[in-house]
Each structure stands twice: as structure tokens, then as C-alpha cells.
Amino acid sequence: MNFLKSFKEIKIEAKALIRRQQKRSVAGIIMGIVLCGNALTGSAQTGINDLNYEAKSEFVPTIKDAIKFSDLPEIKDTVKKVDKIKYGIVSKPLFAKYEAQTIEAAKLQNEPLSRLYNSLLKIGYGPIYNMPYAEFWIANTRSKEAAFGAHLKHFSSTTHLKDVGYGGFSDNTVNVFGKKFYKKHTLNGDFNYDRNVIHYYGYDTTINHLENDYTKQRYQLIEPKLLLTSHYNDSTHINHAINLGFYNYQNLYRESESNVKLKAKGEMFINKEKFNLNFLTDYYNHKQANDTFNDLIVSINPSFEASGKKWRADIGVTGTLDNMKNVSRFYFYPQLNLQYDIYENLIIPYVGATGGLIKNSFRSLSAENPFVDTTVNSYMNTNNKINLFGGLRGNLSSNTSYDAKVNFAQYDNLHFFVIDYSGPNQIYNQFNLLYDAASVLTVSGQLKYQMREKLNLIAKGGYYIYNTKTLTRAYHKPDYDLTLSGIYNLQSKIILRADLFFMGKQWALSQFEENGSTVLKPKQINGWADLNLEAEYRYSKMLSFFARVNNIANQRYYRWERYPSQRFNFMIGLSFVPF
């Protein structure tokens, strides 16, 4: 480009010089012609033929040599040679990157924490059945190092029910707990003491008149426990939980049960899968007036957990050894849980298969039915061979969740309660145990609604179909149960609670007179409904009043044969913060 520009400028200048030179030549020729014409004109006018005219002048005209330019100008290369050239593509944004100006962080003042109190006392009284009630909690406030406290409760009644014996009871509980926080572990300690008194009031007072001490039964529990858990944040460590417990459970009639249980759990990641290992050692020593036997249960359960964006799976196996009365039995149970999120936690189908050994101990049986005959020695553990289930769960909205499930289980030695008609006392107010192989089909569901802290509703229930092998009926196993509960909070000033319980019909093995002889036949016990209401008025943060109404329908229903419930009753009371 520079070369072409220079060439054009030189050519233009050369043409201008040539035009100037031509103009000078033409001017000289014209001047010569003019002079010659003047001379001829003068000679013609004077008529003189021979005239000599001599002009003298000091001016000597000269013509400078024209500077000529070559037609081929010299080309000068202005491009510099570059030895090493690197070629490449440098990506640059179409628009310059916007750099936000830094803004200083806003300084927020710490929100004041709500005040915590060290204690709470709640007392009440029900006048119809003479029911005093008291409950007390005490604990330390916020601490980064430890938490500790205690809970005490008393609830009793001197119930006299129509046509049956004295139905008084007393429930007493003492719980002392402590928790110590370490850098990577937490140590928990608990000590429980329970003392429960009941009376075998299920007899006909028109036939028998018994003293209250004769029907009295007392259960007493002493239970210390320790729990050590880890809370590592990275997957290189093995998170673990070790639970060591002991209890002694006894009654008024020299029956007692001691238990030592060690339960340990470890968790670690192998690649992206989580490996779990559970270990259980459970030792029971059962003492009766004329017999003593031991039961040792050892169980190990390895399993793997894997999950993706939409799914989750848990697969494993459980091996169990049961050595009861010096007879050993081995069991193996599957562990399978699969679930898949179809759409944003709205519909989550799940299926699984499990099983396990269920310990029927003195403590567990009397907790289920306190009117059981504690002198029986027919203790057998229940073997849940297989438990298949499937269902749907999810969230219908941000406030509503649901869970619907179908379950099929097979059992060996499933226990059933029946009145002991062979007892020596002839009043038939204690229950014996019957065992049978059975399968159970269960359809259950749960629906929950929660609107912040203002309203909470829950509905849950199940429908059960029992198929026993040798027994005519599944005694004292209801065919359905349903619970409806709700809590309404009106500006944290008035709290309303409601509970509605439904239980379907059940069967009992009862005694009948036929043709002058006594026979045992199934007897149907009607279903029932129980509605309870409670209202609490919070006068201040430290004082509130409550009123509770039970069995509003005033029904006399039976959970266990011969043992009617209390009818309509109520309780009033208050709760306050002593310190």
C-alpha cells in the first residue's frame, strides 16, 4: 500500500513539471512570431527595403534542464521480516466482562435468643375417678459442653367400676439423663426407674368379693443405659454408635427378668456406596418361683446403601442365633428396600422385603397386656420369616404428606392372649399365652398436614387380615384401628387438642355353658370409639391452665375381655415454671 501511494505521487509531480515546461516553450514561439510581424509591418509602411535593426540588451535568456523522472520508479520494501510467528485463536468475549464493584458486608446484630427456663411443673386432678396427676421436668439451659436433667411423673386412680373389682392403678416414672459433647463424639447416659401398680379387676363382683391386696400387681423397672455416637463429617472415618444397656424387671410374686444388651453400628463409604454393619448381643435371664431359664440372641446385619438423583436402594442380610433354654436355632432374613422418585417428591413408590426375630420377654408381654399371668413359663420368641411390603409416599403440597402401604408377613410362634380358665383361683381374670403360625395382610396409611405452628393434623390407621394355622381366630387382634389427632394454636395463647381413636371388632376365647357342660368358644368383642379433648390457656410464658375431657361418648368398651374401660371423666390443672 505504501509503495503504490509513493508511485502515484511521483507520477503526478512529473506531469505538472512537463506542463509548466510546455507553457514556457509556447510563450517563446508566440513572442517570436509577434516580433517578426512587427518588422514586416514597419517595412511595408516606410517602403524601405533594406533596413537593419539591431536590438541590444543585457538580458540573456536561458532554459534550465528539465528534471526527468524514470518511468520505473524504485520500489522500497517497507515490510519488516519477522522470523518466528505463532498462530492461534484467542477467544475474547463479544462484550467486555462486567466487573461488579465490591460492597461491604452488612453488619447484622445477633438476634436475641429466646429465654430458656430450668424447670416446668404440671399438676392436675380428675374428681370422678379420684385421679391425681403431677409431672416435673428440670434441666440445664444452653451449653456447648453438656446437657443434663431429670423427669418425674405420677399418675394414679382409685377406680371403682360397676360389676367388676377394684381397678385402681398407679404409674410412677423417674428418668435422669445426661449428655456430654466432645469434638467428634457424644456420650449419652440415662437412668430409668418405673413403678407401675395395677389390679386384676376383671372378675364378677356379684359372685366374688376380693380384697384389693389380693388382686394387686406391681411391676418395677431399673434401667441404666450408655450410648456413644460419633459424628465425623468426612467419609474417610468410620462413623459408629455403641449402645450398652442393662435392666432388671420384677413383680410382686418373685418373677424377675434381667437383660444385658450390646448394640453396635458402623458406617463407612466404599467408593460411592455406603456400607453398614450392625451387631447385637442380647442376653436374658428369667427367674420364676419354680424355674429359671436363659435366652441369648446374637445377630449380625451387613448391608449396602446406594442412591442416585431419583432412586435409593438398600440391600443386605441378617443372620441371627437364638439360644433359648439350651436349644439353638439359626435364622436368616433378607433386607431389601427400593424407592424411586417419579416427580419431585410427589409420588415415590417403594418396595421391600425384611424379617427378624421378635423377643417375647416378661417385660414386653406385660407392657402389651398388664393383666397377663406372670407365672406362665411358656415363653417363645416369634419368628417373622418374611415381611413383604410396597407402597406410595410423597408430598401433596408443602404442608401435606402421605404414605400408603400394603404389607404381607408370615410368622412362626405369633402370640395371642386368652383368659386362663385353668387357673386355680377360679375367678378367671388373668391371661395366658397361645402361639400359632400365622400370616397377616395389612393395609395401612398415614396423612399429615402441618401449617407452620398454627395447625397440625394427622390421620393414620390400618386394616388387618389374620390367617392362623390351628387357632380358630386371632384372639385379641382387632381387624382395624384408626387414630385422628389435631392441634390448633391460636396466637400462642389458646391451644386446642383433639384425639379420636377407633378400634374394630376382635375375638376372645370365652367360656360358655352348653348342655350342662362348659366349653370354650370364640366370642366377638364389639369395636369402639374414644374421643378426647383438651384446651390450654397460656396466661403468660410461666403460667398456663388446662382442662382435659376423656371418653366424651361415655362408652364402656373393652380392649381386653372382662376388663371394661373408664367412662366419661375429666381433669383440670395448671402448669408453671418454678425457676
Short mmCIF file of C-alpha atoms in Angstrom, two decimals, residues 43-529:
data_model
loop_
_atom_site.label_atom_id
_atom_site.label_comp_id
_atom_site.label_asym_id
_atom_site.label_seq_id
_atom_site.Cartn_x
_atom_site.Cartn_y
_atom_site.Cartn_z
CA SER A 43 8.97 47.85 -43.70
CA ALA A 44 5.74 47.86 -45.58
CA GLN A 45 4.78 51.23 -44.19
CA THR A 46 8.12 53.03 -44.86
CA GLY A 47 8.75 51.40 -48.09
CA ILE A 48 12.35 50.87 -47.23
CA ASN A 49 13.53 47.50 -48.46
CA ASP A 50 16.88 47.26 -46.79
CA LEU A 51 16.59 48.08 -43.12
CA ASN A 52 18.91 46.82 -40.47
CA TYR A 53 17.68 46.88 -36.88
CA GLU A 54 19.89 45.83 -34.10
CA ALA A 55 18.50 45.38 -30.63
CA LYS A 56 20.90 45.30 -27.82
CA SER A 57 20.13 44.07 -24.42
CA GLU A 58 21.97 42.73 -21.47
CA PHE A 59 19.28 40.01 -20.89
CA VAL A 60 20.43 36.58 -21.83
CA PRO A 61 17.53 34.06 -21.78
CA THR A 62 18.35 30.62 -20.53
CA ILE A 63 16.26 27.45 -20.09
CA LYS A 64 17.04 25.14 -17.26
CA ASP A 65 17.37 21.47 -17.85
CA ALA A 66 14.18 19.64 -17.02
CA ILE A 67 14.40 17.06 -14.27
CA LYS A 68 13.15 13.85 -15.70
CA PHE A 69 11.74 11.00 -13.70
CA SER A 70 12.13 7.47 -14.71
CA ASP A 71 9.02 5.65 -15.79
CA LEU A 72 10.03 2.76 -13.47
CA PRO A 73 10.42 4.22 -10.01
CA GLU A 74 12.48 2.46 -7.43
CA ILE A 75 10.48 0.18 -5.16
CA LYS A 76 11.37 0.30 -1.49
CA ASP A 77 10.08 -2.64 0.64
CA THR A 78 8.73 -1.28 3.96
CA VAL A 79 7.64 -4.69 5.29
CA LYS A 80 9.91 -5.98 8.03
CA LYS A 81 10.65 -9.64 8.15
CA VAL A 82 9.54 -11.47 11.28
CA ASP A 83 11.42 -14.66 11.98
CA LYS A 84 9.05 -16.59 14.27
CA ILE A 85 5.32 -16.20 14.03
CA LYS A 86 2.95 -18.15 16.28
CA TYR A 87 -0.55 -18.68 15.00
CA GLY A 88 -3.51 -19.36 17.26
CA ILE A 89 -7.08 -18.44 18.20
CA VAL A 90 -7.57 -16.23 21.21
CA SER A 91 -11.16 -16.28 22.39
CA LYS A 92 -12.44 -12.98 23.59
CA PRO A 93 -15.94 -12.17 24.79
CA LEU A 94 -18.06 -10.14 22.47
CA PHE A 95 -18.71 -7.73 25.29
CA ALA A 96 -16.29 -6.78 27.93
CA LYS A 97 -16.73 -8.68 31.19
CA TYR A 98 -18.63 -6.73 33.77
CA GLU A 99 -16.74 -6.38 37.00
CA ALA A 100 -19.03 -5.80 39.92
CA GLN A 101 -17.89 -3.38 42.46
CA THR A 102 -17.35 -4.86 45.86
CA ILE A 103 -19.86 -3.99 48.53
CA GLU A 104 -19.02 -4.18 52.17
CA ALA A 105 -20.84 -6.92 54.04
CA ALA A 106 -23.80 -5.77 56.03
CA LYS A 107 -23.31 -5.98 59.73
CA LEU A 108 -26.21 -7.72 61.42
CA GLN A 109 -26.80 -7.69 65.07
CA ASN A 110 -27.27 -11.07 66.74
CA GLU A 111 -30.90 -11.94 67.18
CA PRO A 112 -31.75 -12.34 70.83
CA LEU A 113 -32.22 -15.99 71.78
CA SER A 114 -35.43 -16.97 73.45
CA ARG A 115 -35.09 -17.41 77.16
CA LEU A 116 -34.92 -20.94 78.46
CA TYR A 117 -36.10 -21.95 81.90
CA ASN A 118 -34.65 -24.66 84.08
CA SER A 119 -37.87 -26.34 85.15
CA LEU A 120 -41.55 -26.96 84.49
CA LEU A 121 -44.19 -28.31 86.87
CA LYS A 122 -47.56 -29.61 85.69
CA ILE A 123 -50.27 -30.75 88.11
CA GLY A 124 -53.89 -31.77 87.69
CA TYR A 125 -56.76 -33.65 89.26
CA GLY A 126 -59.67 -35.73 87.95
CA PRO A 127 -62.51 -35.82 90.51
CA ILE A 128 -64.69 -38.59 89.01
CA TYR A 129 -62.22 -41.44 89.47
CA ASN A 130 -60.01 -39.65 92.01
CA MET A 131 -57.07 -39.20 89.63
CA PRO A 132 -54.16 -37.04 90.88
CA TYR A 133 -51.53 -36.13 88.30
CA ALA A 134 -48.12 -34.45 88.61
CA GLU A 135 -45.19 -34.14 86.23
CA PHE A 136 -41.92 -32.27 86.70
CA TRP A 137 -39.03 -31.52 84.33
CA ILE A 138 -35.69 -29.97 85.23
CA ALA A 139 -32.64 -29.41 83.00
CA ASN A 140 -29.76 -27.06 82.38
CA THR A 141 -30.06 -24.32 79.80
CA ARG A 142 -27.94 -23.82 76.67
CA SER A 143 -24.46 -25.25 76.87
CA LYS A 144 -21.81 -26.24 74.32
CA GLU A 145 -20.29 -28.79 76.67
CA ALA A 146 -23.08 -30.82 78.27
CA ALA A 147 -26.81 -31.28 78.76
CA PHE A 148 -28.41 -32.91 81.76
CA GLY A 149 -31.72 -33.07 83.56
CA ALA A 150 -34.46 -35.19 85.07
CA HIS A 151 -38.11 -36.08 84.53
CA LEU A 152 -40.54 -37.27 87.22
CA LYS A 153 -44.15 -38.32 86.76
CA HIS A 154 -47.01 -39.62 88.90
CA PHE A 155 -50.49 -40.58 87.74
CA SER A 156 -52.88 -42.73 89.73
CA SER A 157 -56.53 -43.54 90.27
CA THR A 158 -58.78 -45.27 92.78
CA THR A 159 -61.21 -46.51 90.14
CA HIS A 160 -64.35 -48.39 91.13
CA LEU A 161 -66.14 -49.75 88.07
CA LYS A 162 -69.62 -51.23 88.11
CA ASP A 163 -69.90 -55.04 88.47
CA VAL A 164 -66.13 -55.56 88.38
CA GLY A 165 -63.42 -55.37 91.01
CA TYR A 166 -61.27 -52.51 92.20
CA GLY A 167 -59.50 -51.03 89.18
CA GLY A 168 -57.10 -48.64 90.83
CA PHE A 169 -53.67 -48.09 89.31
CA SER A 170 -50.52 -46.05 89.87
CA ASP A 171 -47.83 -45.09 87.33
CA ASN A 172 -44.57 -43.59 88.58
CA THR A 173 -41.55 -42.67 86.48
CA VAL A 174 -38.12 -41.25 87.27
CA ASN A 175 -35.72 -40.51 84.43
CA VAL A 176 -32.29 -38.93 84.89
CA PHE A 177 -30.31 -38.16 81.75
CA GLY A 178 -27.03 -36.57 80.77
CA LYS A 179 -25.20 -35.80 77.56
CA LYS A 180 -21.54 -34.81 77.10
CA PHE A 181 -20.31 -33.22 73.86
CA TYR A 182 -16.81 -33.98 72.60
CA LYS A 183 -15.06 -32.85 69.43
CA LYS A 184 -16.06 -35.87 67.37
CA HIS A 185 -18.27 -37.87 69.76
CA THR A 186 -21.29 -37.54 72.01
CA LEU A 187 -21.75 -39.59 75.17
CA ASN A 188 -25.29 -40.15 76.46
CA GLY A 189 -26.26 -41.61 79.80
CA ASP A 190 -29.75 -42.48 81.06
CA PHE A 191 -31.17 -43.97 84.20
CA ASN A 192 -34.82 -45.04 84.26
CA TYR A 193 -36.92 -46.17 87.16
CA ASP A 194 -40.56 -47.20 86.65
CA ARG A 195 -43.00 -48.44 89.25
CA ASN A 196 -46.44 -49.42 87.97
CA VAL A 197 -49.22 -50.85 90.13
CA ILE A 198 -52.35 -52.44 88.62
CA HIS A 199 -55.20 -54.60 89.90
CA TYR A 200 -56.68 -57.68 88.26
CA TYR A 201 -60.19 -56.25 88.41
CA GLY A 202 -61.70 -58.34 85.62
CA TYR A 203 -63.99 -60.54 87.71
CA ASP A 204 -67.68 -60.59 88.57
CA THR A 205 -68.26 -58.90 91.93
CA THR A 206 -71.73 -60.41 92.20
CA ILE A 207 -70.07 -63.80 92.64
CA ASN A 208 -66.72 -63.00 94.26
CA HIS A 209 -65.74 -60.41 96.84
CA LEU A 210 -61.96 -59.95 96.98
CA GLU A 211 -59.69 -57.65 98.93
CA ASN A 212 -57.75 -55.09 96.96
CA ASP A 213 -54.40 -56.57 98.01
CA TYR A 214 -55.41 -59.95 96.60
CA THR A 215 -55.71 -58.54 93.04
CA LYS A 216 -52.74 -56.20 93.31
CA GLN A 217 -49.78 -56.47 90.94
CA ARG A 218 -46.69 -54.30 90.82
CA TYR A 219 -44.09 -54.03 88.07
CA GLN A 220 -40.76 -52.40 88.82
CA LEU A 221 -38.04 -51.49 86.32
CA ILE A 222 -34.45 -50.35 86.92
CA GLU A 223 -32.59 -49.49 83.71
CA PRO A 224 -29.24 -47.71 83.22
CA LYS A 225 -28.02 -47.11 79.65
CA LEU A 226 -24.96 -45.69 77.88
CA LEU A 227 -24.69 -44.56 74.27
CA LEU A 228 -21.58 -43.36 72.43
CA THR A 229 -22.04 -41.92 68.93
CA SER A 230 -19.57 -40.37 66.52
CA HIS A 231 -20.22 -37.55 64.07
CA TYR A 232 -17.39 -37.38 61.56
CA ASN A 233 -18.02 -35.11 58.59
CA ASP A 234 -15.77 -36.84 56.05
CA SER A 235 -16.08 -40.29 54.53
CA THR A 236 -12.57 -41.41 55.46
CA HIS A 237 -13.64 -42.18 59.02
CA ILE A 238 -15.97 -44.91 60.22
CA ASN A 239 -18.98 -43.42 61.97
CA HIS A 240 -20.16 -45.64 64.78
CA ALA A 241 -22.70 -45.94 67.58
CA ILE A 242 -22.27 -48.20 70.61
CA ASN A 243 -25.23 -48.79 72.93
CA LEU A 244 -24.79 -50.68 76.19
CA GLY A 245 -27.80 -51.27 78.41
CA PHE A 246 -28.98 -53.25 81.38
CA TYR A 247 -32.34 -53.64 83.10
CA ASN A 248 -33.93 -55.58 85.91
CA TYR A 249 -37.68 -56.09 85.75
CA GLN A 250 -39.65 -57.76 88.56
CA ASN A 251 -43.09 -58.04 90.11
CA LEU A 252 -44.64 -58.83 93.47
CA TYR A 253 -44.57 -62.60 93.01
CA ARG A 254 -40.88 -63.38 92.73
CA GLU A 255 -40.81 -63.27 88.93
CA SER A 256 -37.95 -61.22 87.55
CA GLU A 257 -36.04 -60.68 84.36
CA SER A 258 -32.52 -59.31 83.85
CA ASN A 259 -31.23 -58.24 80.50
CA VAL A 260 -27.82 -57.16 79.18
CA LYS A 261 -27.79 -55.75 75.66
CA LEU A 262 -24.89 -54.58 73.49
CA LYS A 263 -25.78 -52.99 70.19
CA ALA A 264 -23.12 -51.59 67.85
CA LYS A 265 -23.31 -49.99 64.43
CA GLY A 266 -20.60 -48.91 61.97
CA GLU A 267 -20.88 -46.91 58.76
CA MET A 268 -18.31 -46.25 56.03
CA PHE A 269 -18.21 -45.47 52.30
CA ILE A 270 -16.74 -47.85 49.74
CA ASN A 271 -16.46 -45.87 46.52
CA LYS A 272 -19.88 -44.22 46.35
CA GLU A 273 -21.78 -46.90 48.27
CA LYS A 274 -22.39 -46.80 51.99
CA PHE A 275 -21.60 -49.95 53.95
CA ASN A 276 -23.43 -50.58 57.23
CA LEU A 277 -22.67 -53.25 59.80
CA ASN A 278 -24.98 -53.86 62.77
CA PHE A 279 -24.17 -56.20 65.64
CA LEU A 280 -26.43 -57.24 68.52
CA THR A 281 -25.89 -59.32 71.63
CA ASP A 282 -28.99 -59.72 73.80
CA TYR A 283 -28.91 -61.85 76.95
CA TYR A 284 -31.96 -62.57 79.14
CA ASN A 285 -32.12 -64.29 82.49
CA HIS A 286 -35.68 -65.11 83.53
CA LYS A 287 -36.46 -66.22 87.06
CA GLN A 288 -39.76 -67.59 88.28
CA ALA A 289 -40.81 -69.14 91.56
CA ASN A 290 -40.01 -72.68 90.41
CA ASP A 291 -37.97 -72.24 87.26
CA THR A 292 -35.06 -70.30 85.72
CA PHE A 293 -34.03 -70.14 82.10
CA ASN A 294 -31.75 -68.07 79.88
CA ASP A 295 -32.04 -66.73 76.37
CA LEU A 296 -29.13 -65.49 74.24
CA ILE A 297 -29.71 -63.73 70.93
CA VAL A 298 -26.77 -62.82 68.67
CA SER A 299 -27.41 -61.03 65.39
CA ILE A 300 -25.23 -59.55 62.65
CA ASN A 301 -26.51 -57.46 59.77
CA PRO A 302 -24.28 -56.21 56.91
CA SER A 303 -25.90 -54.05 54.23
CA PHE A 304 -25.12 -51.65 51.39
CA GLU A 305 -26.82 -48.38 50.54
CA ALA A 306 -26.67 -46.71 47.14
CA SER A 307 -28.55 -43.75 45.78
CA GLY A 308 -28.93 -41.58 42.72
CA LYS A 309 -30.75 -38.41 41.84
CA LYS A 310 -34.12 -40.18 41.72
CA TRP A 311 -33.62 -43.54 43.42
CA ARG A 312 -32.31 -45.19 46.54
CA ALA A 313 -31.55 -48.83 47.34
CA ASP A 314 -30.66 -50.74 50.50
CA ILE A 315 -29.73 -54.41 50.33
CA GLY A 316 -28.36 -56.75 52.97
CA VAL A 317 -28.90 -59.86 55.04
CA THR A 318 -29.40 -60.59 58.74
CA GLY A 319 -28.11 -63.70 60.47
CA THR A 320 -29.49 -64.50 63.95
CA LEU A 321 -28.65 -67.11 66.55
CA ASP A 322 -31.25 -67.79 69.25
CA ASN A 323 -30.17 -70.00 72.14
CA MET A 324 -33.20 -70.35 74.40
CA LYS A 325 -33.41 -72.95 77.17
CA ASN A 326 -30.19 -74.51 75.81
CA VAL A 327 -31.72 -75.07 72.36
CA SER A 328 -30.02 -73.21 69.50
CA ARG A 329 -31.77 -72.05 66.33
CA PHE A 330 -30.33 -70.20 63.34
CA TYR A 331 -32.30 -67.77 61.19
CA PHE A 332 -31.52 -65.76 58.05
CA TYR A 333 -33.59 -62.79 56.94
CA PRO A 334 -33.44 -60.66 53.77
CA GLN A 335 -33.09 -56.90 53.80
CA LEU A 336 -34.19 -55.08 50.67
CA ASN A 337 -35.54 -51.55 50.29
CA LEU A 338 -36.03 -49.82 46.94
CA GLN A 339 -37.60 -46.46 46.19
CA TYR A 340 -37.85 -44.18 43.16
CA ASP A 341 -38.92 -40.55 42.99
CA ILE A 342 -41.18 -40.24 39.93
CA TYR A 343 -41.73 -36.50 40.14
CA GLU A 344 -40.28 -34.04 42.67
CA ASN A 345 -41.23 -35.99 45.81
CA LEU A 346 -44.91 -36.03 44.85
CA ILE A 347 -45.06 -39.75 44.05
CA ILE A 348 -42.41 -42.08 45.46
CA PRO A 349 -43.16 -45.79 45.05
CA TYR A 350 -41.21 -48.19 47.25
CA VAL A 351 -40.96 -51.94 47.78
CA GLY A 352 -39.00 -54.13 50.16
CA ALA A 353 -38.51 -57.40 51.96
CA THR A 354 -37.38 -57.84 55.57
CA GLY A 355 -37.76 -60.18 58.53
CA GLY A 356 -36.49 -60.69 62.04
CA LEU A 357 -36.69 -62.41 65.39
CA ILE A 358 -39.11 -60.82 67.88
CA LYS A 359 -38.28 -61.36 71.55
CA ASN A 360 -41.29 -62.17 73.76
CA SER A 361 -39.98 -61.28 77.20
CA PHE A 362 -41.55 -60.77 80.58
CA ARG A 363 -41.21 -57.03 80.12
CA SER A 364 -42.59 -56.84 76.59
CA LEU A 365 -45.61 -59.06 77.26
CA SER A 366 -46.65 -57.27 80.47
CA ALA A 367 -46.22 -53.91 78.75
CA GLU A 368 -48.61 -55.04 75.99
CA ASN A 369 -51.11 -56.60 78.38
CA PRO A 370 -50.54 -55.81 82.08
CA PHE A 371 -53.15 -58.41 83.08
CA VAL A 372 -51.09 -61.38 81.82
CA ASP A 373 -50.39 -64.24 84.21
CA THR A 374 -46.72 -63.74 85.13
CA THR A 375 -46.32 -67.28 86.42
CA VAL A 376 -46.61 -68.86 82.98
CA ASN A 377 -43.42 -70.40 81.65
CA SER A 378 -44.49 -70.83 78.04
CA TYR A 379 -42.14 -68.20 76.68
CA MET A 380 -41.37 -68.49 72.97
CA ASN A 381 -39.85 -65.98 70.56
CA THR A 382 -41.71 -65.03 67.39
CA ASN A 383 -40.00 -65.69 64.09
CA ASN A 384 -41.03 -63.19 61.41
CA LYS A 385 -39.89 -65.30 58.46
CA ILE A 386 -40.68 -62.82 55.71
CA ASN A 387 -42.18 -59.37 55.53
CA LEU A 388 -43.01 -58.13 52.01
CA PHE A 389 -44.24 -54.57 51.55
CA GLY A 390 -44.87 -51.95 48.92
CA GLY A 391 -46.45 -48.56 48.83
CA LEU A 392 -46.53 -44.93 47.76
CA ARG A 393 -45.48 -41.91 49.71
CA GLY A 394 -44.80 -38.28 48.94
CA ASN A 395 -45.86 -34.69 49.45
CA LEU A 396 -49.16 -33.41 48.11
CA SER A 397 -48.08 -29.85 48.92
CA SER A 398 -45.59 -28.02 51.09
CA ASN A 399 -47.90 -28.69 54.06
CA THR A 400 -49.31 -32.15 53.29
CA SER A 401 -47.62 -35.54 53.13
CA TYR A 402 -48.98 -39.05 52.74
CA ASP A 403 -47.90 -42.69 52.98
CA ALA A 404 -49.95 -45.67 51.77
CA LYS A 405 -48.64 -49.19 52.29
CA VAL A 406 -49.55 -52.85 51.76
CA ASN A 407 -47.73 -55.43 53.86
CA PHE A 408 -47.73 -59.24 53.92
CA ALA A 409 -45.93 -61.10 56.72
CA GLN A 410 -45.53 -64.71 57.79
CA TYR A 411 -44.86 -65.69 61.41
CA ASP A 412 -43.93 -68.70 63.44
CA ASN A 413 -44.99 -68.64 67.11
CA LEU A 414 -47.11 -65.49 66.88
CA HIS A 415 -48.56 -64.95 70.37
CA PHE A 416 -52.21 -64.40 71.31
CA PHE A 417 -53.78 -63.55 74.69
CA VAL A 418 -56.65 -65.63 76.07
CA ILE A 419 -58.24 -65.83 79.52
CA ASP A 420 -56.71 -68.61 81.61
CA TYR A 421 -59.68 -70.80 82.54
CA SER A 422 -57.47 -73.47 84.06
CA GLY A 423 -56.15 -71.27 86.86
CA PRO A 424 -56.55 -72.38 90.47
CA ASN A 425 -58.24 -69.18 91.66
CA GLN A 426 -61.43 -69.80 89.60
CA ILE A 427 -62.04 -66.08 89.09
CA TYR A 428 -60.62 -66.06 85.55
CA ASN A 429 -59.14 -62.59 85.49
CA GLN A 430 -55.63 -63.29 84.11
CA PHE A 431 -54.44 -64.02 80.60
CA ASN A 432 -52.48 -66.93 79.28
CA LEU A 433 -50.49 -67.18 76.02
CA LEU A 434 -51.23 -69.20 72.90
CA TYR A 435 -48.81 -69.46 69.96
CA ASP A 436 -49.59 -70.29 66.36
CA ALA A 437 -48.18 -69.94 62.85
CA ALA A 438 -49.98 -67.17 61.03
CA SER A 439 -49.87 -64.82 58.07
CA VAL A 440 -51.03 -61.22 58.27
CA LEU A 441 -52.08 -58.95 55.41
CA THR A 442 -52.02 -55.28 56.42
CA VAL A 443 -53.26 -52.25 54.51
CA SER A 444 -52.18 -49.07 56.28
CA GLY A 445 -51.85 -45.39 55.60
CA GLN A 446 -50.97 -42.05 57.08
CA LEU A 447 -51.86 -38.47 56.14
CA LYS A 448 -50.27 -35.42 57.76
CA TYR A 449 -51.00 -31.72 57.42
CA GLN A 450 -48.96 -29.00 59.09
CA MET A 451 -49.43 -25.26 58.70
CA ARG A 452 -46.42 -23.80 60.47
CA GLU A 453 -47.02 -23.90 64.22
CA LYS A 454 -50.68 -22.99 63.95
CA LEU A 455 -52.35 -26.22 62.87
CA ASN A 456 -51.25 -29.86 62.89
CA LEU A 457 -53.45 -32.73 61.72
CA ILE A 458 -52.62 -36.41 61.43
CA ALA A 459 -54.68 -39.44 60.43
CA LYS A 460 -53.25 -42.95 60.49
CA GLY A 461 -54.69 -46.42 60.59
CA GLY A 462 -54.54 -50.00 59.40
CA TYR A 463 -56.75 -52.85 58.32
CA TYR A 464 -55.60 -56.37 59.26
CA ILE A 465 -56.46 -59.81 57.90
CA TYR A 466 -55.15 -62.71 60.03
CA ASN A 467 -54.92 -66.27 58.78
CA THR A 468 -54.00 -68.65 61.61
CA LYS A 469 -52.90 -72.24 61.11
CA THR A 470 -54.55 -74.04 64.05
CA LEU A 471 -56.43 -71.41 66.05
CA THR A 472 -59.98 -70.61 65.08
CA ARG A 473 -59.48 -66.86 65.50
CA ALA A 474 -56.68 -64.40 66.03
CA TYR A 475 -57.63 -63.66 69.62
CA HIS A 476 -57.49 -60.06 70.81
CA LYS A 477 -56.17 -58.85 67.46
CA PRO A 478 -58.55 -56.12 66.17
CA ASP A 479 -59.39 -56.10 62.49
CA TYR A 480 -58.69 -52.37 62.16
CA ASP A 481 -57.56 -49.32 64.10
CA LEU A 482 -57.69 -45.62 63.27
CA THR A 483 -56.35 -42.53 65.00
CA LEU A 484 -57.26 -38.90 64.24
CA SER A 485 -55.33 -36.19 66.06
CA GLY A 486 -55.21 -32.43 65.76
CA ILE A 487 -53.59 -29.44 67.47
CA TYR A 488 -54.67 -25.84 66.91
CA ASN A 489 -52.61 -22.92 68.16
CA LEU A 490 -54.48 -19.62 68.46
CA GLN A 491 -51.82 -16.90 68.65
CA SER A 492 -49.82 -18.98 71.18
CA LYS A 493 -52.48 -18.12 73.74
CA ILE A 494 -55.05 -20.89 73.43
CA ILE A 495 -54.02 -24.43 72.46
CA LEU A 496 -56.70 -26.94 71.46
CA ARG A 497 -56.01 -30.68 71.14
CA ALA A 498 -58.31 -33.46 69.97
CA ASP A 499 -57.78 -37.24 69.70
CA LEU A 500 -60.24 -39.72 68.25
CA PHE A 501 -59.45 -43.43 68.47
CA PHE A 502 -61.31 -46.17 66.63
CA MET A 503 -60.78 -49.89 67.14
CA GLY A 504 -62.57 -52.59 65.21
CA LYS A 505 -64.09 -55.79 66.47
CA GLN A 506 -61.94 -58.55 67.91
CA TRP A 507 -62.38 -62.10 69.12
CA ALA A 508 -61.81 -63.65 72.52
CA LEU A 509 -61.75 -67.28 73.63
CA SER A 510 -64.53 -67.31 76.19
CA GLN A 511 -66.31 -69.83 78.38
CA PHE A 512 -69.88 -70.92 77.69
CA GLU A 513 -72.34 -73.35 79.26
CA GLU A 514 -73.80 -75.80 76.77
CA ASN A 515 -75.91 -78.83 77.70
CA GLY A 516 -74.72 -78.77 81.27
CA SER A 517 -71.03 -78.65 80.37
CA THR A 518 -68.50 -75.85 79.99
CA VAL A 519 -66.98 -75.22 76.58
CA LEU A 520 -64.55 -72.65 75.18
CA LYS A 521 -65.72 -70.86 72.08
CA PRO A 522 -64.80 -67.67 70.23
CA LYS A 523 -66.68 -64.60 71.39
CA GLN A 524 -66.83 -61.37 69.45
CA ILE A 525 -65.98 -58.11 71.23
CA ASN A 526 -67.53 -55.06 69.63
CA GLY A 527 -65.46 -52.22 68.27
CA TRP A 528 -65.40 -48.85 69.94
CA ALA A 529 -64.57 -45.15 69.54
#
